[in-house]
Short mmCIF file of C-alpha atoms in Angstrom, two decimals:
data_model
loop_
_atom_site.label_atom_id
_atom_site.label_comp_id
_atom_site.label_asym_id
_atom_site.label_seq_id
_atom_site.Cartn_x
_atom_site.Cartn_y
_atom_site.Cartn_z
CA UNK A 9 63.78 31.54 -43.48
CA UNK A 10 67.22 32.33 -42.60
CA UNK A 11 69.22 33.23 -45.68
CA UNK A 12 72.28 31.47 -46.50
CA UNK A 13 74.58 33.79 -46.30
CA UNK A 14 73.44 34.75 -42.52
CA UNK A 15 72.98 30.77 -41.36
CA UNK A 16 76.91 30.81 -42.83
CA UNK A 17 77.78 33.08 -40.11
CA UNK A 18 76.17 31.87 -37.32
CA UNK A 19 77.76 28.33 -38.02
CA UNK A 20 81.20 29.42 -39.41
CA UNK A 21 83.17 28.69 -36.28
CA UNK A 22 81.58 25.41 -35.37
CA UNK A 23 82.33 24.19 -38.63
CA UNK A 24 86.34 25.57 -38.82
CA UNK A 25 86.28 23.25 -35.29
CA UNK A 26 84.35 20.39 -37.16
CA UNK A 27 87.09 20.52 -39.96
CA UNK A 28 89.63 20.74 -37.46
CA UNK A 29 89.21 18.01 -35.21
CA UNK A 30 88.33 15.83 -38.31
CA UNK A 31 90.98 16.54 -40.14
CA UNK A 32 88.80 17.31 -43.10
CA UNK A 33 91.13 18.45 -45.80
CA UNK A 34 88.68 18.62 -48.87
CA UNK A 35 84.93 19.90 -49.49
CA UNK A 36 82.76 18.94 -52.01
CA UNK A 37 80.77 22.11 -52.60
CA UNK A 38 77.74 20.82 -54.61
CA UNK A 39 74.24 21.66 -55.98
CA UNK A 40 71.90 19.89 -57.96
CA UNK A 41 70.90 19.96 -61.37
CA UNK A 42 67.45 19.89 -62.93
CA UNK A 43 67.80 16.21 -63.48
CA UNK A 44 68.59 15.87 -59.62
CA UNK A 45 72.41 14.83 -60.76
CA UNK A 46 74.59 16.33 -57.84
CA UNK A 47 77.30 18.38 -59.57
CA UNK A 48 80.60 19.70 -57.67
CA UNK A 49 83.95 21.38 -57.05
CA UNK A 50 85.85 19.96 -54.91
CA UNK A 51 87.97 22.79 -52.42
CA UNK A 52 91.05 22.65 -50.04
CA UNK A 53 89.24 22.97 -46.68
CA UNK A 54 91.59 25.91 -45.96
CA UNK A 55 89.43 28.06 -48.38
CA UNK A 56 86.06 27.43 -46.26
CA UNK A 57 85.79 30.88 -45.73
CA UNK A 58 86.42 32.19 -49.67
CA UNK A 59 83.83 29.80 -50.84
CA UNK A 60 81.44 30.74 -48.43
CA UNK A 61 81.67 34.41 -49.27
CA UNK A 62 82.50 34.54 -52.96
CA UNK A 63 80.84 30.57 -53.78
CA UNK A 64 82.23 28.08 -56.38
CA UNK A 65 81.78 29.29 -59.99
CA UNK A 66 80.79 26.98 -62.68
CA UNK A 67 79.65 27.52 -66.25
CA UNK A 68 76.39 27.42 -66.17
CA UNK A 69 75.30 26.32 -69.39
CA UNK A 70 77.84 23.11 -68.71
CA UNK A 71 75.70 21.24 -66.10
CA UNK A 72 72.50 21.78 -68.39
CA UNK A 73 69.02 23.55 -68.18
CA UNK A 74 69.97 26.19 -65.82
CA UNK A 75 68.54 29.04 -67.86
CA UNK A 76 72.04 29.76 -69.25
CA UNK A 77 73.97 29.82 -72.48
CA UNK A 78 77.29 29.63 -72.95
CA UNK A 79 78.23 33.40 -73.21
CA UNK A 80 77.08 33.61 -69.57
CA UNK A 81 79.04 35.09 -66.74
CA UNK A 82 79.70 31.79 -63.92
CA UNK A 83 77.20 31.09 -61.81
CA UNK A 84 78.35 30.33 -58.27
CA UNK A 85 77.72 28.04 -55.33
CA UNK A 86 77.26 28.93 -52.13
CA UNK A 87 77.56 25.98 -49.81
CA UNK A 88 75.26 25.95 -46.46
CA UNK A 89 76.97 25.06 -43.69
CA UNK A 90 74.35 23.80 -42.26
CA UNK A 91 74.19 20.79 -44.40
CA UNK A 92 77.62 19.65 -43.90
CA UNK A 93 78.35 16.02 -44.33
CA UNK A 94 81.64 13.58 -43.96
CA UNK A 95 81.89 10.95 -46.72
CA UNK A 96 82.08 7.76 -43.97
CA UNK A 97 83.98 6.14 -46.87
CA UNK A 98 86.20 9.05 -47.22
CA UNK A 99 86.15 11.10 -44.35
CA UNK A 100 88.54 13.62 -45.27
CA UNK A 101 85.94 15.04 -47.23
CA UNK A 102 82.96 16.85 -46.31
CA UNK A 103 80.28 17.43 -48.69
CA UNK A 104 77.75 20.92 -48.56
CA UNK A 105 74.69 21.24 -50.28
CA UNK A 106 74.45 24.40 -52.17
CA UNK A 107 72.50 27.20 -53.29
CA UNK A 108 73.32 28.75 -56.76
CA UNK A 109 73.88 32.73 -57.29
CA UNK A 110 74.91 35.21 -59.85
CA UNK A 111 75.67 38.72 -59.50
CA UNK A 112 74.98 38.19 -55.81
CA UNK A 113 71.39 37.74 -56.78
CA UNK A 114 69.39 34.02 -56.06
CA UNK A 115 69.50 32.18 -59.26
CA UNK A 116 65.66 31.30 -59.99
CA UNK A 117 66.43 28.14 -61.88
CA UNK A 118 68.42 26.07 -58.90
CA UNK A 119 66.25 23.65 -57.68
CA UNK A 120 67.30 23.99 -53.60
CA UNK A 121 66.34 27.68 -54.17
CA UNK A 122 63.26 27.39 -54.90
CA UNK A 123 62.24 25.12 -52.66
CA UNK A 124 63.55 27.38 -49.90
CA UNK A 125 61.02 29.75 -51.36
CA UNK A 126 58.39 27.61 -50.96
CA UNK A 127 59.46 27.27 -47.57
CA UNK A 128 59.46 30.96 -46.82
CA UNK A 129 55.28 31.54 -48.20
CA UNK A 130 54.68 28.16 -45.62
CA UNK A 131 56.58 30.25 -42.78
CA UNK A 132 54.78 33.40 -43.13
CA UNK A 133 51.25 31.46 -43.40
CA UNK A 134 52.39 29.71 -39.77
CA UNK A 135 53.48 26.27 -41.35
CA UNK A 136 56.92 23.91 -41.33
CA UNK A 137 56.96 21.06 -43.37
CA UNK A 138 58.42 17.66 -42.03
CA UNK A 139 59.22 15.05 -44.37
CA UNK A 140 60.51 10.76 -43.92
CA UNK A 141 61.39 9.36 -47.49
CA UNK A 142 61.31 5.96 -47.94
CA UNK A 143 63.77 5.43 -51.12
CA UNK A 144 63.91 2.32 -52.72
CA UNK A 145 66.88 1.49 -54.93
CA UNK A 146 67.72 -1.98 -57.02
CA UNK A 147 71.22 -3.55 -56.51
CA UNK A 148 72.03 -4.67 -60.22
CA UNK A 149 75.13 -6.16 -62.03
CA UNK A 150 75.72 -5.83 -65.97
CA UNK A 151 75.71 -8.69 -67.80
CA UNK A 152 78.08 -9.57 -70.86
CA UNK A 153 75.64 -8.81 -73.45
CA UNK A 154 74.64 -5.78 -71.79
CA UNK A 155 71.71 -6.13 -69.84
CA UNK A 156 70.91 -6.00 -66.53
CA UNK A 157 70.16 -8.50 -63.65
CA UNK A 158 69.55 -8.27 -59.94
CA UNK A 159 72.76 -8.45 -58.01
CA UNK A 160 72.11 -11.63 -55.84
CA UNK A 161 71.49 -14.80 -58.36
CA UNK A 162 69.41 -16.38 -55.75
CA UNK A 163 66.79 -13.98 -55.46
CA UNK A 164 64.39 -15.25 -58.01
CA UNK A 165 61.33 -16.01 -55.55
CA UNK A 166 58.12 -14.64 -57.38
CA UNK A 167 57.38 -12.71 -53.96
CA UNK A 168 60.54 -12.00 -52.48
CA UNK A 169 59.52 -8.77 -50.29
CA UNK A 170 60.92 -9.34 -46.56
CA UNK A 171 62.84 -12.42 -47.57
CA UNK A 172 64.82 -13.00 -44.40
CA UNK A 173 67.27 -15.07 -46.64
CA UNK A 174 67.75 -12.60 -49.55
CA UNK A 175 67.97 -9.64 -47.11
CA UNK A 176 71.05 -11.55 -45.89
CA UNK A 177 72.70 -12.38 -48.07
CA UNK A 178 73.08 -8.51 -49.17
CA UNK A 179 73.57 -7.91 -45.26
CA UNK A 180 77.53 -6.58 -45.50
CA UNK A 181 76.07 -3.96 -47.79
CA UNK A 182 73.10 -3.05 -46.00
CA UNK A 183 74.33 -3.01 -42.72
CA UNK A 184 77.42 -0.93 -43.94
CA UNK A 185 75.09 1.72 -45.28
CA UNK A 186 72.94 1.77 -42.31
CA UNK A 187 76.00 2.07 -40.05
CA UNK A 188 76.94 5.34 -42.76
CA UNK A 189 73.67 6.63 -41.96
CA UNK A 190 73.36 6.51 -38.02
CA UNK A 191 77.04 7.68 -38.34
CA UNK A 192 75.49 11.05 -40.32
CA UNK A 193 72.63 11.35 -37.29
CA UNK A 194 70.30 9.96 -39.44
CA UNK A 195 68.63 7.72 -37.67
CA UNK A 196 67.52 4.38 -39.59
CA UNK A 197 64.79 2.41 -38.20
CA UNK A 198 64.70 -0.11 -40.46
CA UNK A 199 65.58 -1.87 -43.97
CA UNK A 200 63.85 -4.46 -45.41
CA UNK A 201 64.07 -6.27 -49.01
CA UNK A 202 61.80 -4.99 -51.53
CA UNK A 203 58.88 -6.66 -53.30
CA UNK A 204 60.57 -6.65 -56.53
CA UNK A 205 63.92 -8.94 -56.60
CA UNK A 206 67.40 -6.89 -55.81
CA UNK A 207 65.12 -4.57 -54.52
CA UNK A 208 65.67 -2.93 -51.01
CA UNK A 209 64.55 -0.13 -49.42
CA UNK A 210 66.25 1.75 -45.90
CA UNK A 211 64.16 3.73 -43.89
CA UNK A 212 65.38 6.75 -41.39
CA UNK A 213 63.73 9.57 -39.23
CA UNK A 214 62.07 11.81 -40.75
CA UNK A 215 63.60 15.83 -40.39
CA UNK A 216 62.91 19.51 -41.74
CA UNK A 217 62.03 19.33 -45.58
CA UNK A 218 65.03 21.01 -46.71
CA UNK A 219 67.16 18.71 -44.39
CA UNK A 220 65.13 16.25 -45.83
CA UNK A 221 65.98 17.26 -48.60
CA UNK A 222 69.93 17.38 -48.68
CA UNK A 223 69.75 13.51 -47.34
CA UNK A 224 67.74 12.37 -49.82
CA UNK A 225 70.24 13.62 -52.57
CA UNK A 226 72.69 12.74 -50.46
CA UNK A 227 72.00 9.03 -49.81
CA UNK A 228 71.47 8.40 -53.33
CA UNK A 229 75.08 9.70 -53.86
CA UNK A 230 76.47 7.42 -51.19
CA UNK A 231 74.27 4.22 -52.37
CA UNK A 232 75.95 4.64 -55.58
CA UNK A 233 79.55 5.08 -54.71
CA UNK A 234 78.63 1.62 -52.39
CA UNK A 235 77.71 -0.28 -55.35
CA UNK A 236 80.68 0.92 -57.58
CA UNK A 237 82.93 0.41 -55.55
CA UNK A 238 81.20 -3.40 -55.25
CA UNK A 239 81.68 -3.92 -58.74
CA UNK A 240 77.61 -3.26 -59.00
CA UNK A 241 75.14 -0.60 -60.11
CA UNK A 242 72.37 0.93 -57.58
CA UNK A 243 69.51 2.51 -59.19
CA UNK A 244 66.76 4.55 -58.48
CA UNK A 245 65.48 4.43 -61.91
CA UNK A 246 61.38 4.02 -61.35
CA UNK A 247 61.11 0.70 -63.64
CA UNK A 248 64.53 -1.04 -64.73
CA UNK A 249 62.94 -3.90 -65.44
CA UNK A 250 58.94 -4.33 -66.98
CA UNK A 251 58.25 -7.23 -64.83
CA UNK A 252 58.82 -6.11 -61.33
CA UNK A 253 57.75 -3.42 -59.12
CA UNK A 254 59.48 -0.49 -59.63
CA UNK A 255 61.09 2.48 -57.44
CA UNK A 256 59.01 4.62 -55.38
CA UNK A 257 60.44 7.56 -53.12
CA UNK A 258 57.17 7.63 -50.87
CA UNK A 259 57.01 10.70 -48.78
CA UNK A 260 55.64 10.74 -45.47
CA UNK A 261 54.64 14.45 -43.89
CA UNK A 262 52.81 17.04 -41.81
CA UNK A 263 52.90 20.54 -40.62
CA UNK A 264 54.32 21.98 -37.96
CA UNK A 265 54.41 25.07 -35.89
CA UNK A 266 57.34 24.62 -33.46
CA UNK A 267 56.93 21.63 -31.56
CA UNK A 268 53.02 21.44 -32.68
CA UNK A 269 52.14 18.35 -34.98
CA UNK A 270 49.35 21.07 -37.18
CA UNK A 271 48.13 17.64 -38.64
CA UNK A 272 47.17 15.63 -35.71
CA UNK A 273 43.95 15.04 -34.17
CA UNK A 274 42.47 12.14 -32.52
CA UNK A 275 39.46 13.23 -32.47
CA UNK A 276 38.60 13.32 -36.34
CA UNK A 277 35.44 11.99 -36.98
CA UNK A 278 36.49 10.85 -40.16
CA UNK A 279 38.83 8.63 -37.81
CA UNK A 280 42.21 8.68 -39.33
CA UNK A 281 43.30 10.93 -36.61
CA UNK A 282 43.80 14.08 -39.06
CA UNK A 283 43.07 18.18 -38.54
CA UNK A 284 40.89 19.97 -40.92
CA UNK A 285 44.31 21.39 -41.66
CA UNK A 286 45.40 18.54 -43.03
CA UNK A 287 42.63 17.46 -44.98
CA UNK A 288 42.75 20.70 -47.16
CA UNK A 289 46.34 20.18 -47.60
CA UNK A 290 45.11 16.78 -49.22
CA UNK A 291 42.57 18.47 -51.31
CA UNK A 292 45.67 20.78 -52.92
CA UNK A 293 47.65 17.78 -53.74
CA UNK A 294 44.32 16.16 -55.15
CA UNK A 295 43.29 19.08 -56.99
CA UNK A 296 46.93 19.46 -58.60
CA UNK A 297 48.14 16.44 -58.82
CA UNK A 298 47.94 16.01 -62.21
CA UNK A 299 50.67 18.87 -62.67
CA UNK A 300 52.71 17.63 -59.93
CA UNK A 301 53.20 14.33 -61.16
CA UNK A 302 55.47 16.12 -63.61
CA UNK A 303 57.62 16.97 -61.31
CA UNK A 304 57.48 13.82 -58.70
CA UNK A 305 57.71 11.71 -62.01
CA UNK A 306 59.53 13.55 -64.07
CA UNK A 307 60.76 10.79 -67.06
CA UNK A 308 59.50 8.93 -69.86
CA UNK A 309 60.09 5.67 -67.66
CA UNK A 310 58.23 7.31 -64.21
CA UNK A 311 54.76 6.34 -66.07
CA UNK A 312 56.19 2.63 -66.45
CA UNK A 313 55.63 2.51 -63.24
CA UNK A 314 52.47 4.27 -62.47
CA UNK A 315 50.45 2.52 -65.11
CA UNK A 316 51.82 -0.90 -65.27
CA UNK A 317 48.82 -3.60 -64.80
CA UNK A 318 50.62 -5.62 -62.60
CA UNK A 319 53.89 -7.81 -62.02
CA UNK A 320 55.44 -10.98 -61.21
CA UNK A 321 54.66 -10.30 -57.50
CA UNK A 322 50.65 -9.93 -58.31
CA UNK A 323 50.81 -5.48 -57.65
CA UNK A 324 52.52 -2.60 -58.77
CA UNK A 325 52.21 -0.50 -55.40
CA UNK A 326 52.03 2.54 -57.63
CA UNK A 327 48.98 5.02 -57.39
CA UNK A 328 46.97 5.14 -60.26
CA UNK A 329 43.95 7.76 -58.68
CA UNK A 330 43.77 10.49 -57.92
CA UNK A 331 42.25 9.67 -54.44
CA UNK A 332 43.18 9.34 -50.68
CA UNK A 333 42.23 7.07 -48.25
CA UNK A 334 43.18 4.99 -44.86
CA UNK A 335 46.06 2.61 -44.63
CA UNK A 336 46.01 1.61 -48.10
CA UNK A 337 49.01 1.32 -50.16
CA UNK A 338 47.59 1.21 -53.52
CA UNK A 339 46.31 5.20 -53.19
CA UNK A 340 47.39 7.92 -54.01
CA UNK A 341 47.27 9.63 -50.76
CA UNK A 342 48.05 7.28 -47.78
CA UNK A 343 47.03 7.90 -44.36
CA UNK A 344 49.20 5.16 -42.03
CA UNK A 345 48.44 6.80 -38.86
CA UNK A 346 47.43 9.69 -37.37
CA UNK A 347 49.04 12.62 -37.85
CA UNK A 348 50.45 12.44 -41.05
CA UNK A 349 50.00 11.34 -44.74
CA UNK A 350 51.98 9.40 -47.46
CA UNK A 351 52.47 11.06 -50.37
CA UNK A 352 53.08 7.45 -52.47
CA UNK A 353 53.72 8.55 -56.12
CA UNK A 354 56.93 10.32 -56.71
CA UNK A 355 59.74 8.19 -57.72
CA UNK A 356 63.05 7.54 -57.48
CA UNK A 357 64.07 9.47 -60.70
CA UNK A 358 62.69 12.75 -59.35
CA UNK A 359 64.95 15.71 -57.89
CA UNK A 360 64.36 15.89 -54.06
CA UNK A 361 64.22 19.45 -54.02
CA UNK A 362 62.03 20.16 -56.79
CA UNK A 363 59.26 17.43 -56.22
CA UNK A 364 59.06 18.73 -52.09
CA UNK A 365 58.70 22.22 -53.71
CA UNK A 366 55.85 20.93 -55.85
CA UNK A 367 54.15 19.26 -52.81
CA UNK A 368 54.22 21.69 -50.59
CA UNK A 369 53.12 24.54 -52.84
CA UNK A 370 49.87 22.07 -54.22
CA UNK A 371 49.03 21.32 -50.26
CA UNK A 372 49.53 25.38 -49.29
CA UNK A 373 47.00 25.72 -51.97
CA UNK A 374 44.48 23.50 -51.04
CA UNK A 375 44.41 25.50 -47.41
CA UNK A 376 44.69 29.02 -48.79
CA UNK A 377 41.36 28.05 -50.96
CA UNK A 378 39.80 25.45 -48.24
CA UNK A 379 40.03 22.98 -50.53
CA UNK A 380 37.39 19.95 -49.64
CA UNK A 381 39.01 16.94 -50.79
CA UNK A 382 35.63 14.60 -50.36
CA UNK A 383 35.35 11.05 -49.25
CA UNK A 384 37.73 8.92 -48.94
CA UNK A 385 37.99 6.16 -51.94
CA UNK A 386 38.65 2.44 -51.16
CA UNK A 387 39.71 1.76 -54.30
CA UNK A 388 42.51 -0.99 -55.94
CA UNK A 389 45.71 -0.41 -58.15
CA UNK A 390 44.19 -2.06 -61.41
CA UNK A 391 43.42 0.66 -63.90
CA UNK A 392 40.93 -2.03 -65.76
CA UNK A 393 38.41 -2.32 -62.82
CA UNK A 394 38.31 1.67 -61.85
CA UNK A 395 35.13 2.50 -60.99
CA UNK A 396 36.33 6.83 -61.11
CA UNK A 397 35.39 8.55 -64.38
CA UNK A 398 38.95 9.10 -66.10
CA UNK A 399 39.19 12.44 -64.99
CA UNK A 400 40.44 10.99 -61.84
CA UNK A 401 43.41 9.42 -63.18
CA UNK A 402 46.68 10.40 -62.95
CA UNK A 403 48.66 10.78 -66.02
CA UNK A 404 49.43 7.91 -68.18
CA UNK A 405 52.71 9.06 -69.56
CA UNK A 406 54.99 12.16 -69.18
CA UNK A 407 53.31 14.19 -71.67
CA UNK A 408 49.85 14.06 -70.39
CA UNK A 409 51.53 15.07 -67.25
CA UNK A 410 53.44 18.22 -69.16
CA UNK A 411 50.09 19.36 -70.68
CA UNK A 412 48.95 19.53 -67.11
CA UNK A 413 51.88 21.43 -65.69
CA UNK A 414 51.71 23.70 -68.60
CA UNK A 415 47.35 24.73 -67.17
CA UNK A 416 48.36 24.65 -63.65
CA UNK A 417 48.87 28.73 -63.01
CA UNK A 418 49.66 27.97 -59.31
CA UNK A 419 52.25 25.70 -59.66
CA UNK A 420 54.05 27.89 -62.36
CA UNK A 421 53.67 31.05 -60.11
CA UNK A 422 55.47 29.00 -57.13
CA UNK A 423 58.25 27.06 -59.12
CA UNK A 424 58.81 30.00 -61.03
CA UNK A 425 57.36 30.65 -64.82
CA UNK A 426 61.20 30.85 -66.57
CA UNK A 427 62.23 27.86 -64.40
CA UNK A 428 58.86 26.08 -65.33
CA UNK A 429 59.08 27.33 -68.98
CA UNK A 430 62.99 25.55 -69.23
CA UNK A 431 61.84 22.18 -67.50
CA UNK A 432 58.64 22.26 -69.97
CA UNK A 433 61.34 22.55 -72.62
CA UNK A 434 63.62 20.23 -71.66
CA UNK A 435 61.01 17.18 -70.79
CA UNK A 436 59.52 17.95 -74.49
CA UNK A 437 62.40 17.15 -75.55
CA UNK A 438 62.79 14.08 -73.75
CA UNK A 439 59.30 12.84 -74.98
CA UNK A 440 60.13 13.65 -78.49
CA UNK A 441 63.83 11.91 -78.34
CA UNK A 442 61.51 8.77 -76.86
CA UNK A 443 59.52 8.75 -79.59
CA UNK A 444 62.05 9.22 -81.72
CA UNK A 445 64.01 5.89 -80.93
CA UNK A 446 63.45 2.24 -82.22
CA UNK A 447 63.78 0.36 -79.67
CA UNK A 448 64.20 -3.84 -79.53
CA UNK A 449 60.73 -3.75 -78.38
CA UNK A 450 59.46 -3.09 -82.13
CA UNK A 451 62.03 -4.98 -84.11
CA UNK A 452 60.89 -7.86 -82.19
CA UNK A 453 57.41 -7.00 -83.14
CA UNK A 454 57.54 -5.56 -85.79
CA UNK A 455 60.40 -6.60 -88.43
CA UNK A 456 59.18 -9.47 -89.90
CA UNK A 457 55.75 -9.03 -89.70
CA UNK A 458 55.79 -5.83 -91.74
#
């Protein structure tokens, strides 16, 4: 892996030119939080150079659970030039994605860092991950009391997914943001309305998994700014509303070594067109996926979405085993085509760069120990007619999936124990705030029957 500092100056002159001609007079140079929030300073373009060598400093213990308290020295960003990116709403500005340092040292508890790491064991064991995400996002408007609706009043079919007239009647916005996107290089084959209603979901090619990475935080940045500047709210949140089918951030991957898809073979007598390779890569995210979920889950609502029974539309599309099978989009592990997998239950909520981190070090496991991960299961998404003993479930709510992350040695060694130890901390905290608050749920309930 080349470091950032070095990819800097092999790209410093192309991007002085890119500013140039551009007439790019501000950068954003950002990073992301535990949470996956993007935080920033924003830098005359005439101090490219400065930042690049001496990085942004923030206060660390300002932006939240970066293993610092407030008596800390600054922690500072480095941006990647590499990653550079013009707002098409603003182009004037250029936003970097950015790796966090102190003392000229890598700061263990940035999130882009240590999924570089993880990158750098795959390299020396042969292996490049590439990664497509599929992020769905709801287009909502507040309402005067305070809640929440889907944007378009008309969209109130019970099974609205592919709705040629819903998906255009949202078509300035969706055809603005694809327009964005193929103006980044992004590539977007398609977009299609969601099976829950206001729900839509844009689909582009799929690149390097750090690259992969940077757009995925990225495009949830720009989807927002859209919406606000539509009057609306976009969301990623994994289940804004109990009766519809919430927000997945399906991942679709394989391994590579240079141009060599390590995952493909058409031969596979199991005939989903898959190497050995690949299957012990699925037995690490089986074996693990418990801990994992975590991280590709990471809030109290995530499990909202995994274990709902069902919705308005008839299915949740959320995993609930711990299983893999063919082109089957109630499993855990999806296999569409051959060549590659889809990883189907992270969610919207979780940080790019943490939950590819977590992915790929479960899957390096499962081929470093050979890890057989059986037959495939045919199964369904109802949790009531499961025929798997409950081992095979994936957690029902975040803390189940804590006390899992907490056994999992592997996982900790390749995250990082102090960074794992401070996101154990912080999501314990989360539960207990949950559990803490009465919500209208139980004054409905409750009040007068008490």
């Amino acid at each position: 892996m080349i470091g950032i500092a070095e990819s800097n100056t092999g790209v410093m002159d192309k991007t002085r030119d890119q500013i140039e001609i551009g007439n790019i007079q501000y950068l954003l140079a950002s990073f992301s939080d535990m949470e996956g929030t993007l935080r920033a300073k924003l830098v005359p373009s005439g101090r490219l150079s400065s930042v690049c060598d001496s990085g942004a400093g923030f206060a660390g213990f300002a932006v939240g659970d970066l293993g610092h308290g407030p008596s800390d020295p600054d922690i500072l960003c480095i941006p990647d030039l590499r990653s550079m990116t013009v707002l098409p709403w603003q182009k004037n500005v250029a936003w970097f994605a950015g790796t966090l340092t102190e003392d000229g040292t890598s700061w263990p508890f940035c999130p882009r860092t240590i999924l570089l790491n993880v990158m750098e064991k795959a390299k020396k064991m042969g292996y490049e991950m590439h990664t497509g995400i599929e992020p769905e996002f709801f287009l909502v408007k507040e309402n005067e009391d305070g809640s929440i609706s889907p944007s378009d009043n008309k969209d109130i079919s019970q099974k609205p997914c592919y709705q040629q007239e819903a998906l255009m009647r949202n078509i300035d916005f969706l055809t603005t943001l694809i327009d964005y996107m193929d103006e980044l290089g992004w590539s977007v084959t398609q977009a299609d309305h969601e099976d829950a209603n206001g729900q839509f979901e844009i689909n582009f090619d799929f690149a390097d998994a750090l690259t992969s990475s940077d757009r995925q935080s990225f495009f949830r940045y720009m989807v927002r700014s859209m919406a606000e500047e539509r009057g609306l709210i976009a969301t990623f949140m994994p289940k804004p509303f109990s009766h519809l089918t919430g927000n997945g951030s399906h991942m679709h991957l394989s391994l590579w070594n240079g141009s060599n898809n390590l995952f493909e073979d058409i031969y596979d007598g199991k005939g989903y067109g898959l190497t050995e390779l690949a299957y012990k890569f699925i037995g690490g995210l089986l074996y693990h996926a418990k801990a994992i979920s975590a991280i590709v889950c990471p809030t109290v609502n995530s499990y909202k979405r995994l274990t709902a029974a069902t919705t308005s539309s008839g299915s949740t599309w959320a995993p609930n085993y711990i299983a893999y099978g063919g082109n089957d989009r109630t499993q855990f592990i999806r296999i569409p085509e051959s060549g590659r997998i889809e990883f189907r239950a992270m969610d919207g909520a979780c940080n790019p760069y943490l939950a590819t981190a977590a992915i790929l070090a479960a899957g390096l496991d499962g081929i470093e120990k050979d890890i057989d991960p059986g037959e495939p299961f045919a199964g369904t998404d109802s949790i009531s007619s499961n025929p798997i003993e409950k081992g095979n479930i994936l957690p029902t709510n975040l803390k189940e999936a804590l006390t899992a992350l907490e056994q999992d040695d592997v996982i900790i060694e390749t995250l990082g124990a102090d960074f794992v130890n401070t996101f154990l901390h912080r999501k314990k905290e989360e539960w207990r705030e949950y559990h803490h608050f009465v919500s209208a749920w139980e004054i409905n309930k409750y009040l007068k029957g008490c």
